[in-house]
PDB file of C-alpha atoms in Angstrom:
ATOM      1  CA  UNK A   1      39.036  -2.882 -29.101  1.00 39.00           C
ATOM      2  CA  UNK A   2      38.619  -6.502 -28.722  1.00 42.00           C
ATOM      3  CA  UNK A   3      35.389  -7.969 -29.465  1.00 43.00           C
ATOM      4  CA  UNK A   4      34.943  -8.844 -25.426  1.00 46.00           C
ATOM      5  CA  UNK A   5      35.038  -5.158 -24.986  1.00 42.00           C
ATOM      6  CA  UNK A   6      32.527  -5.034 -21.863  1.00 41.00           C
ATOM      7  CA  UNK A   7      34.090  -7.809 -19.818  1.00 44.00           C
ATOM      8  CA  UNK A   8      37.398  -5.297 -18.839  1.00 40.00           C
ATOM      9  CA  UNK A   9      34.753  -3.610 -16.730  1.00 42.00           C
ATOM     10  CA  UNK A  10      36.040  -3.166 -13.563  1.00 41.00           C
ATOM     11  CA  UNK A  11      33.556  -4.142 -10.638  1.00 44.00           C
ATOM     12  CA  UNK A  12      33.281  -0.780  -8.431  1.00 44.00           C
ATOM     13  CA  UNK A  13      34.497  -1.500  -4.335  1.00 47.00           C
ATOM     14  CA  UNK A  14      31.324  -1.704  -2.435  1.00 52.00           C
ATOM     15  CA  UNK A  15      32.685   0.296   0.400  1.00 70.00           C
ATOM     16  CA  UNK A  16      31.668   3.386  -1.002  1.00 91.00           C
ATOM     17  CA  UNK A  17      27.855   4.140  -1.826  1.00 96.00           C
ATOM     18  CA  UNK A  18      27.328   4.833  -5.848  1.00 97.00           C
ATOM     19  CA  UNK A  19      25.586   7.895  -4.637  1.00 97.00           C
ATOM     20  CA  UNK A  20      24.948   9.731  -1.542  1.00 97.00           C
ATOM     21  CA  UNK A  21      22.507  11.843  -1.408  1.00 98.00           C
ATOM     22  CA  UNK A  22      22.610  14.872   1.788  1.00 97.00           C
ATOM     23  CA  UNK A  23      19.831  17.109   2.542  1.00 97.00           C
ATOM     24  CA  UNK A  24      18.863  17.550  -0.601  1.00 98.00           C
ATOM     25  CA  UNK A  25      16.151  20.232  -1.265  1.00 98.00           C
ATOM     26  CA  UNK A  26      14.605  20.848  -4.620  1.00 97.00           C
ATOM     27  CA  UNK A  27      12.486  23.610  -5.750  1.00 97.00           C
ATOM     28  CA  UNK A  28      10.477  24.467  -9.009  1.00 95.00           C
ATOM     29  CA  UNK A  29      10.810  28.087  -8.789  1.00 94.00           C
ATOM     30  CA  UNK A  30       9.277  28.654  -5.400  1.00 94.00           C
ATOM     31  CA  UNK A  31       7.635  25.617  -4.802  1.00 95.00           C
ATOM     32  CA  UNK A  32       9.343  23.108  -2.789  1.00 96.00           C
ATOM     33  CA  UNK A  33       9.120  19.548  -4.140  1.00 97.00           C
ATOM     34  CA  UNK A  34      11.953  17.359  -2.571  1.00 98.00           C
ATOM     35  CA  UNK A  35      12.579  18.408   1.271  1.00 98.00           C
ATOM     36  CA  UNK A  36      15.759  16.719   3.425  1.00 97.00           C
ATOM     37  CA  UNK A  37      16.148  13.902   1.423  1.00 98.00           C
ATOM     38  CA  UNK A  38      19.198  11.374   2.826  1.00 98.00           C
ATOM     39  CA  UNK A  39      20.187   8.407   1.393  1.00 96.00           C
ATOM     40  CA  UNK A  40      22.837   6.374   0.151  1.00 97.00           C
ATOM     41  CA  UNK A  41      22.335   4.055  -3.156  1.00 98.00           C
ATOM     42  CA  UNK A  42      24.328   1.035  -3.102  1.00 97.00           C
ATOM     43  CA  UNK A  43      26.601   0.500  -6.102  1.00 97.00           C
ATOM     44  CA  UNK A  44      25.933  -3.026  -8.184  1.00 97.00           C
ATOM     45  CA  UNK A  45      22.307  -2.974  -6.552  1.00 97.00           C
ATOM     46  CA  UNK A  46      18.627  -2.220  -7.523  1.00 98.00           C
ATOM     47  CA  UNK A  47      16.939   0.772  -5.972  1.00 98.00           C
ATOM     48  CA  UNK A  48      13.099   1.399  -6.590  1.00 98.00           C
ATOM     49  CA  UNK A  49      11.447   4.404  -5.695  1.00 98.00           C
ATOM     50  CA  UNK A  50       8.121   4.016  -4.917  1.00 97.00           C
ATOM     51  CA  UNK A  51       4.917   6.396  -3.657  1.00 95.00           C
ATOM     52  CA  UNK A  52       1.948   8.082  -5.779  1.00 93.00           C
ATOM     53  CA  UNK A  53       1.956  10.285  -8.420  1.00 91.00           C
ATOM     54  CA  UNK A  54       3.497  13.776  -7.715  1.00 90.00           C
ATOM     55  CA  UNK A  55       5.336  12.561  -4.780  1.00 93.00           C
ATOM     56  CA  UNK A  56       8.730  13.484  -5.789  1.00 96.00           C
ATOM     57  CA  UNK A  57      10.265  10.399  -6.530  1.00 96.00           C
ATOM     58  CA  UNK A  58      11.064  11.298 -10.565  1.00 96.00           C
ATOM     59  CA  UNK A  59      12.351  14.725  -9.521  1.00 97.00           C
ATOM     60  CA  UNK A  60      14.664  12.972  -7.162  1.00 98.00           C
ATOM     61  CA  UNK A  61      15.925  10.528  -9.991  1.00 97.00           C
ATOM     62  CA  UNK A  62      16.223  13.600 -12.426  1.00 96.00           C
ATOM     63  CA  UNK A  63      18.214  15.178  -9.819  1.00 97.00           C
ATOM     64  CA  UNK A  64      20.793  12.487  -9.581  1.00 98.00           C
ATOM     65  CA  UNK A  65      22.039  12.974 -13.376  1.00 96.00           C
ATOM     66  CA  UNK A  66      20.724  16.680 -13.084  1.00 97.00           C
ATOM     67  CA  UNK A  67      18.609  16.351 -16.146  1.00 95.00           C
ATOM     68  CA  UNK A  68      15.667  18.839 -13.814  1.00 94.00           C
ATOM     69  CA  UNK A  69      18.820  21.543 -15.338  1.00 92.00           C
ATOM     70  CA  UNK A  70      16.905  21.741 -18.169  1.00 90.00           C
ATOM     71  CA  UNK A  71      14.059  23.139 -16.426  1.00 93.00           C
ATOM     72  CA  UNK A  72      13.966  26.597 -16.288  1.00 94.00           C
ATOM     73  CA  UNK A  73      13.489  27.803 -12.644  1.00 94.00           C
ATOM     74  CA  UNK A  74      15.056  25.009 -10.890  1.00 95.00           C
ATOM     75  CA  UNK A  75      17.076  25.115  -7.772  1.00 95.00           C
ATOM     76  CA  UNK A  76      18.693  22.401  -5.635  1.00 96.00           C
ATOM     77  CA  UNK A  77      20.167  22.364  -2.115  1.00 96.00           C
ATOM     78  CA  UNK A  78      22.102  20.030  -0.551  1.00 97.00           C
ATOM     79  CA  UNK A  79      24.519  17.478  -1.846  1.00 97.00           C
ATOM     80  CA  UNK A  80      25.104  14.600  -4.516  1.00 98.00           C
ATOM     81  CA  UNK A  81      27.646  12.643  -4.753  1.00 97.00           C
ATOM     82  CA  UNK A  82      28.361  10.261  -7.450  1.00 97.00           C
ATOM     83  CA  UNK A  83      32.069   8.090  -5.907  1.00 95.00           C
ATOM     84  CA  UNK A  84      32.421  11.267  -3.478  1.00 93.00           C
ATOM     85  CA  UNK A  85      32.525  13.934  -6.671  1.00 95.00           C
ATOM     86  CA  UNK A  86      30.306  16.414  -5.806  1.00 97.00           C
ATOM     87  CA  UNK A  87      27.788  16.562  -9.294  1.00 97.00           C
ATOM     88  CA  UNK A  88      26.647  19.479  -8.228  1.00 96.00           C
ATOM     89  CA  UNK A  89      29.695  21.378  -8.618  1.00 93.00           C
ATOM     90  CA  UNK A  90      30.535  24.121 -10.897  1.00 90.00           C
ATOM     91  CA  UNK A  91      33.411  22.483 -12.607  1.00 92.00           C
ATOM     92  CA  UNK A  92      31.289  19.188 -13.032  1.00 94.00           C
ATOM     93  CA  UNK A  93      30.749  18.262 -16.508  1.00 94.00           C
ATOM     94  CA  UNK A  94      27.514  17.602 -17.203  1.00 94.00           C
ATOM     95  CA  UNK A  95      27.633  15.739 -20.348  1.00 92.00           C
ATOM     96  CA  UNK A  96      30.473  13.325 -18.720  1.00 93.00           C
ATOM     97  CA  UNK A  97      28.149  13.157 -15.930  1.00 96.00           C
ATOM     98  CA  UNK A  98      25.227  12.036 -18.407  1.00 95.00           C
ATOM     99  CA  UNK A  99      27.518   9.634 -19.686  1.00 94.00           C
ATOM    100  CA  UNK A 100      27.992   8.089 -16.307  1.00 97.00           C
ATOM    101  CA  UNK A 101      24.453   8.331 -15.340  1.00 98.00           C
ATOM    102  CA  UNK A 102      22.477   7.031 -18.223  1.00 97.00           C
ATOM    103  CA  UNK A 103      18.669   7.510 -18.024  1.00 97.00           C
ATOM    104  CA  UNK A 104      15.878   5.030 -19.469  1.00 97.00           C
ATOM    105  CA  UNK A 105      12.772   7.176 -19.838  1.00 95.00           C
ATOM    106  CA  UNK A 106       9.084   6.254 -19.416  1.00 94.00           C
ATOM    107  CA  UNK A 107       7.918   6.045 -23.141  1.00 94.00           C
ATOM    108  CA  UNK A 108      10.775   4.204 -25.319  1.00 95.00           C
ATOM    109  CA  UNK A 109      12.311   6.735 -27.415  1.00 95.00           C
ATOM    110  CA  UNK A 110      14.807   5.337 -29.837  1.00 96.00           C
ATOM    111  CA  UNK A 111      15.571   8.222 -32.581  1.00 96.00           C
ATOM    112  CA  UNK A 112      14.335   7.493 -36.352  1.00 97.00           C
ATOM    113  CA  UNK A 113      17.473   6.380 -37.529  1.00 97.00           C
ATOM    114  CA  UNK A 114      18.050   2.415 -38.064  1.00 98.00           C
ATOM    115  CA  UNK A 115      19.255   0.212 -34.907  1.00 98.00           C
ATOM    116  CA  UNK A 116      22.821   0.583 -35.625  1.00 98.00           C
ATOM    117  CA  UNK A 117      22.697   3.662 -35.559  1.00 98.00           C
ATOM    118  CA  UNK A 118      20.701   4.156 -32.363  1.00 98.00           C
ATOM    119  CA  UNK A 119      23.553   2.170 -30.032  1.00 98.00           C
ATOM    120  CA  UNK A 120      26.105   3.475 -32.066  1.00 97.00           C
ATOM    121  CA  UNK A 121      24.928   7.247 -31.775  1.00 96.00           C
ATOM    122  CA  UNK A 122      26.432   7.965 -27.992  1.00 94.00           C
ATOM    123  CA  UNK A 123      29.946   6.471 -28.975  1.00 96.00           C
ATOM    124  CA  UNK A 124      30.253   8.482 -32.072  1.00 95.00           C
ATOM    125  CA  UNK A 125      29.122  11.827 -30.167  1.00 92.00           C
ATOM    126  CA  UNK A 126      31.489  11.462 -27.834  1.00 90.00           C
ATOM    127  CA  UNK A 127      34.376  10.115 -30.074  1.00 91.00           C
ATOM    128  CA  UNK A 128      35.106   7.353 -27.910  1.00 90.00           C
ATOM    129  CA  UNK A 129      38.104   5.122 -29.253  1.00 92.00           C
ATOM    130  CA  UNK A 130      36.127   1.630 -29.834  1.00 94.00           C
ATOM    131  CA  UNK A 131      34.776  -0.754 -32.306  1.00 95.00           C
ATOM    132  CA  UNK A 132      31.509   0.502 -33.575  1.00 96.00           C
ATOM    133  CA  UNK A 133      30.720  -3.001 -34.756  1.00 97.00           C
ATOM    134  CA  UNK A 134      31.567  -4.767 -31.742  1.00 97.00           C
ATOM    135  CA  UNK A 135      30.035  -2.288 -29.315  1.00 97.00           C
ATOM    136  CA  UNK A 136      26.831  -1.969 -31.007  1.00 98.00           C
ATOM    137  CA  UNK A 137      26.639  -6.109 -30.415  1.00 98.00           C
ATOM    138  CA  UNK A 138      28.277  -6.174 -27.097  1.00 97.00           C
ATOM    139  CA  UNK A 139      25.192  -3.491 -26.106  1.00 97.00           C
ATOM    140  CA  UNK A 140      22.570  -5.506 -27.920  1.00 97.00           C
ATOM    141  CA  UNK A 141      23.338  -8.457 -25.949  1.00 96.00           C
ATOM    142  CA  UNK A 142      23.230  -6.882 -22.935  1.00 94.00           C
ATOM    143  CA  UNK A 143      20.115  -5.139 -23.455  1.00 95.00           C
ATOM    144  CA  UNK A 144      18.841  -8.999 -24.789  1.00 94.00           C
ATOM    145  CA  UNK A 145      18.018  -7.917 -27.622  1.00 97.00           C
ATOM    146  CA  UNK A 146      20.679  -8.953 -30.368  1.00 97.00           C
ATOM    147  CA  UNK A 147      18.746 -12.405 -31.135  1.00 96.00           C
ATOM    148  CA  UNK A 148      15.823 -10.479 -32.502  1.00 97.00           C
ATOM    149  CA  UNK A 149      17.513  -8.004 -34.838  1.00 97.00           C
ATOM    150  CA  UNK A 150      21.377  -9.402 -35.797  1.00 97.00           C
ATOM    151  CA  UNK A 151      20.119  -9.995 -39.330  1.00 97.00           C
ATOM    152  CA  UNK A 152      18.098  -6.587 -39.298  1.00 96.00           C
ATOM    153  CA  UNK A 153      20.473  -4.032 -37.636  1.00 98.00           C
ATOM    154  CA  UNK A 154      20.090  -1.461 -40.864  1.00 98.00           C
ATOM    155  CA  UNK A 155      16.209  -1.679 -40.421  1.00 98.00           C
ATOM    156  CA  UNK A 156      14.282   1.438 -38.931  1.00 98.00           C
ATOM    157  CA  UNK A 157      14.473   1.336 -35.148  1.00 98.00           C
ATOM    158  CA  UNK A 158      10.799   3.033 -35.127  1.00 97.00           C
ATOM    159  CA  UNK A 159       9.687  -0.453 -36.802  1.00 97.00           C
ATOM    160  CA  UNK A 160      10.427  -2.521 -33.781  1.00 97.00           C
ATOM    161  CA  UNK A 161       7.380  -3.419 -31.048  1.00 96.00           C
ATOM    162  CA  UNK A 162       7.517  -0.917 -27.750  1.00 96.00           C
ATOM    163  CA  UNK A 163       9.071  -3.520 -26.139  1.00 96.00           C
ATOM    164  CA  UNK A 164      11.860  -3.747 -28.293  1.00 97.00           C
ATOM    165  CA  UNK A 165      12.418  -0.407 -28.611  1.00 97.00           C
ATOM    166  CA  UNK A 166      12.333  -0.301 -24.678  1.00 96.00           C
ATOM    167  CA  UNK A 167      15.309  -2.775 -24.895  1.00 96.00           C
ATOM    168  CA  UNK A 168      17.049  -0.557 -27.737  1.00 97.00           C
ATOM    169  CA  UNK A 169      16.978   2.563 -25.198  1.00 97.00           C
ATOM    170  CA  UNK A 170      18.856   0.508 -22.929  1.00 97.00           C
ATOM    171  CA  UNK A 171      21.576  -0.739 -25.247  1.00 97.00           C
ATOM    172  CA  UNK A 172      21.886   2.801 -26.403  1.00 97.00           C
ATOM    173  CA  UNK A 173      22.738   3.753 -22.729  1.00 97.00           C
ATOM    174  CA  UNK A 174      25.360   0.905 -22.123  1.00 96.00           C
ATOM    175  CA  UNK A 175      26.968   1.527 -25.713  1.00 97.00           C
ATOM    176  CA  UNK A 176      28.613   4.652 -23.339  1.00 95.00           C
ATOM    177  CA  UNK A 177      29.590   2.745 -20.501  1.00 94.00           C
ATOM    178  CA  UNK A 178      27.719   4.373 -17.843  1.00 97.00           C
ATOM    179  CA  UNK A 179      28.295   3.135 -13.898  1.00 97.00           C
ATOM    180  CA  UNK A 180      24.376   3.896 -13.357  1.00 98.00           C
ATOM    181  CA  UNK A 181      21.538   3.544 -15.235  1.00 98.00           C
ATOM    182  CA  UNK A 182      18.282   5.413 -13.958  1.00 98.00           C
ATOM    183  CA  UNK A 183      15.014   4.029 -15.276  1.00 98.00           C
ATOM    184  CA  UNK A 184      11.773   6.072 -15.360  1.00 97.00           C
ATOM    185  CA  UNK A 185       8.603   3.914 -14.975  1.00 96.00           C
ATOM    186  CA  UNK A 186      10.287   1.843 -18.080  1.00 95.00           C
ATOM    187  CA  UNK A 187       8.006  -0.677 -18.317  1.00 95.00           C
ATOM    188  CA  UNK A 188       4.642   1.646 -17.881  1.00 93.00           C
ATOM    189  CA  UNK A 189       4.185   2.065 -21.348  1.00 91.00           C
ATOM    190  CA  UNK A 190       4.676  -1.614 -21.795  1.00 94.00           C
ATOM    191  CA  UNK A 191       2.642  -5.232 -22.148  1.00 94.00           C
ATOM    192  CA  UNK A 192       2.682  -7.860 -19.436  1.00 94.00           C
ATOM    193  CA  UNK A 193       5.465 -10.205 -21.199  1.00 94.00           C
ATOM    194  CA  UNK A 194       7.967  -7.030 -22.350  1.00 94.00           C
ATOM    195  CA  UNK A 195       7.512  -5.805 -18.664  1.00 95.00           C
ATOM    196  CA  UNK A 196       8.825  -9.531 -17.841  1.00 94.00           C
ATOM    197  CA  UNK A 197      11.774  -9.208 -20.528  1.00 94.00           C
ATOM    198  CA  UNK A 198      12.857  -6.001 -19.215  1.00 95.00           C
ATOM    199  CA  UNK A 199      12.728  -7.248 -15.385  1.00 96.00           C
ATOM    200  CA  UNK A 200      14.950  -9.988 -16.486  1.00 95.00           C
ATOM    201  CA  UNK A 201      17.191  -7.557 -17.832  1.00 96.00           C
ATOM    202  CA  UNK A 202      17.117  -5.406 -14.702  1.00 96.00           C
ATOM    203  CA  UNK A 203      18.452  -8.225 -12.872  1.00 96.00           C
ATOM    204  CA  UNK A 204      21.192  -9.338 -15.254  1.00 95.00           C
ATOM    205  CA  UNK A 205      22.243  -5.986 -15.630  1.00 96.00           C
ATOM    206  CA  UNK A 206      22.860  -4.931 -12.070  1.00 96.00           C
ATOM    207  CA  UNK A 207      26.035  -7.184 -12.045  1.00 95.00           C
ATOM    208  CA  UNK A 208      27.821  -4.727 -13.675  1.00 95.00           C
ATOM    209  CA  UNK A 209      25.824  -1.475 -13.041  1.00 97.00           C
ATOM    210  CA  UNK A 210      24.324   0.139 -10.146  1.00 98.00           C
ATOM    211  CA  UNK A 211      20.398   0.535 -11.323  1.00 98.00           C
ATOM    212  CA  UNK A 212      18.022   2.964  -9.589  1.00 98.00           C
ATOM    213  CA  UNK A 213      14.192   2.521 -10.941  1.00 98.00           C
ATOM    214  CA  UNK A 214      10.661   4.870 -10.491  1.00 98.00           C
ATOM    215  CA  UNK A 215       8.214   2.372 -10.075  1.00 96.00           C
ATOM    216  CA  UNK A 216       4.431   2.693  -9.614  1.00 90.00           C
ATOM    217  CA  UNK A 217       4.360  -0.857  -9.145  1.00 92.00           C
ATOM    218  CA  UNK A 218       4.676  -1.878  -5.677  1.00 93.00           C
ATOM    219  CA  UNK A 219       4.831  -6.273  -7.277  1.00 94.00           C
ATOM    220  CA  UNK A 220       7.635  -4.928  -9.222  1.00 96.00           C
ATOM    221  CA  UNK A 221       9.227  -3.074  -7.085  1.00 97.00           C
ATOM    222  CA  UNK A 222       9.226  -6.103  -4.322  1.00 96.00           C
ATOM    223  CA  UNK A 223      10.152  -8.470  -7.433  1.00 96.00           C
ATOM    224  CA  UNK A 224      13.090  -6.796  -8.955  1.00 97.00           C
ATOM    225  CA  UNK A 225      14.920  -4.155  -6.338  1.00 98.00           C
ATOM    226  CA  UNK A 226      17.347  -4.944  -3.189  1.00 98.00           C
ATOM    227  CA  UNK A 227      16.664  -1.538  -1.731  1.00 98.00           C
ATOM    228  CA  UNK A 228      13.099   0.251  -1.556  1.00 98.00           C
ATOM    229  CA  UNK A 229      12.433   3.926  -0.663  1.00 98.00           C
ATOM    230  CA  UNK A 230       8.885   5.220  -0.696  1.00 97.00           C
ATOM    231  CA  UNK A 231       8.530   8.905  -1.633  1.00 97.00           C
ATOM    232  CA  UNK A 232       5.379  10.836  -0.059  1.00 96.00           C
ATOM    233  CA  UNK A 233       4.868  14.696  -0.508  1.00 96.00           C
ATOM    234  CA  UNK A 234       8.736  15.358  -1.378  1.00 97.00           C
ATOM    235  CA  UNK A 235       9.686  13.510   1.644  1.00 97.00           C
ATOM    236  CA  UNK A 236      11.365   9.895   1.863  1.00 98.00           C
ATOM    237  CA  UNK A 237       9.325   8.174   4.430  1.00 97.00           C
ATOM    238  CA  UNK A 238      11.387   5.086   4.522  1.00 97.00           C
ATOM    239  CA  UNK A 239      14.042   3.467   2.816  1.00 98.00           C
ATOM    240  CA  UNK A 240      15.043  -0.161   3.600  1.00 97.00           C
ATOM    241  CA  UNK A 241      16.209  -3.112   2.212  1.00 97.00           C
ATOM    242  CA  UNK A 242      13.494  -4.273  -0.093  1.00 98.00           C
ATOM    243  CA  UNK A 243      12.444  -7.533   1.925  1.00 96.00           C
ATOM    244  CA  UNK A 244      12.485  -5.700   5.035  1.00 96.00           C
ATOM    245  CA  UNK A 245      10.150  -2.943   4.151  1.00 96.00           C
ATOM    246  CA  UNK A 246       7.557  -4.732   2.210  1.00 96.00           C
ATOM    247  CA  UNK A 247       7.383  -7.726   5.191  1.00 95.00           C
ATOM    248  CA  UNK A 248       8.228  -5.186   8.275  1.00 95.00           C
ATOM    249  CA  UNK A 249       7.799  -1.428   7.459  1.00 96.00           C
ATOM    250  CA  UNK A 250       8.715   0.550  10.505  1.00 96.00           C
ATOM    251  CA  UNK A 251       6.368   3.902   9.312  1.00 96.00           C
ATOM    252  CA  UNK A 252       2.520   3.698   9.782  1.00 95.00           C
ATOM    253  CA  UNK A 253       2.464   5.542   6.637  1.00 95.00           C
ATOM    254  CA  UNK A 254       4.769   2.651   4.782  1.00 96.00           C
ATOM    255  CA  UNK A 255       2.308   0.179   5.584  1.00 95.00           C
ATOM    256  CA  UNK A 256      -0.553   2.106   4.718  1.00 94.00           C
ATOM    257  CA  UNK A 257       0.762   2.687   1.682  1.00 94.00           C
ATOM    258  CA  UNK A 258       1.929  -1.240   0.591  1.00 92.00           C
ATOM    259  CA  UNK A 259      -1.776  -2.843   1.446  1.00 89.00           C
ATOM    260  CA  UNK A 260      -3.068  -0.183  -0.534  1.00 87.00           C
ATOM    261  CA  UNK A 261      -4.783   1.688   1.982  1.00 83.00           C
ATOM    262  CA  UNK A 262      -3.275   4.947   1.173  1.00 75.00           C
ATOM    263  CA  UNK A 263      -2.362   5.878  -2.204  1.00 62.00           C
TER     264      UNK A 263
END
């Protein structure tokens, strides 16, 4: 593996959505959270999810790398699909599919092992045929992050600020070489200037990978996202390009929402 190991990415054709999404109905066990959801997620783009708390919008983003599987109870209707490939398919392999679909959670939660080991953990488990050493940089950079630890890469990942480790989580999910990266309110747990850092990253990242966030953060979502979809009551009110619906929402409900009179 030569050491320029993530430039042989190939870009994906934009004529085909990253995911589209078809009347998709989710229930935890007989209570329906996500009802009729359509949509199509534009590959090599930012997607934020917006709406309050309960709305639906982190089931729907669990949903797209089926991660809500691991709640017992669950039950989904409808269609996903990830380049036309059904995910919800029997014969769909759900730890390829993780692979493809990387998720950034809320809180960071890099594992108590040193740095190396945290980017290098998802290319060993999956014996992929690289250099560990040049893959574990290669992610670092990405995740703008190798600067601050090159000379410290055997140190204890739990040692680095939230921040950091924020950044770690994300190298650890492009160390696999995912097409999309899902990110779970993952700056919430963060401080004003690592929120900054990790926007940054956002947008140097969605060159190369489609990016869907969860956002409670209406600036953020209008500051980072080319596509916005508010989420009320399990239903997607409206989904537009981000410009569009933050300056001209075409829902009552939208507008409500963005000047904070609902919400």
């Amino acid at each position: 593996m030569h050491p320029h190991f993530f430039d042989t990415i190939i870009p994906m054709t934009t004529d085909q959505p990253a995911f589209s999404v078809q009347q998709l109905d989710f229930y935890y066990g007989k209570s329906k959270a996500l009802s009729g959801i359509n949509l199509d997620i534009q590959p090599q783009k930012v997607t934020a999810l917006i709406g309050p708390s309960g709305c639906g919008k982190s089931t729907f983003l669990r949903c797209l790398n089926r991660m809500n599987d691991t709640i017992h109870g669950t039950r989904v209707d409808g269609t996903i699909l990830l380049k036309g490939e059904n995910i919800y398919n029997e014969k769909m392999d759900v730890v390829n599919l993780r692979q493809r679909v990387g998720m950034v959670f809320q809180k960071p939660n890099p594992f108590p092992q040193s740095i190396y080991d945290n980017v290098a953990f998802g290319p060993r488990v999956m014996g992929m045929d690289v250099n560990l050493d040049d893959v574990v940089k290669s992610s670092l950079e990405r995740a703008a992050l190798w600067d601050e630890v090159k000379d410290d890469l055997k140190s204890d990942a739990m040692g680095l600020s939230l921040g950091q480790q924020q950044r770690l989580c994300i190298a650890r999910v492009v160390a696999v070489q995912p097409e999309v990266i899902l990110m779970d309110e993952a700056t919430s747990a963060l401080d004003p200037i690592a929120t900054l850092r990790v926007e940054e990253l956002i947008a140097e990242l969605k060159h190369d990978y489609t990016i869907v966030i969860v956002t409670h953060n209406m600036q953020q979502a209008a500051r980072v996202s080319d596509f916005t979809g508010l989420f009320w009551l399990g239903e997607l009110v409206e989904f537009a390009n981000t410009s569009d619906m933050f300056t001209r929402p075409k829902e009552e409900l939208t507008e409500a929402y963005i000047t904070g009179r609902m919400g």
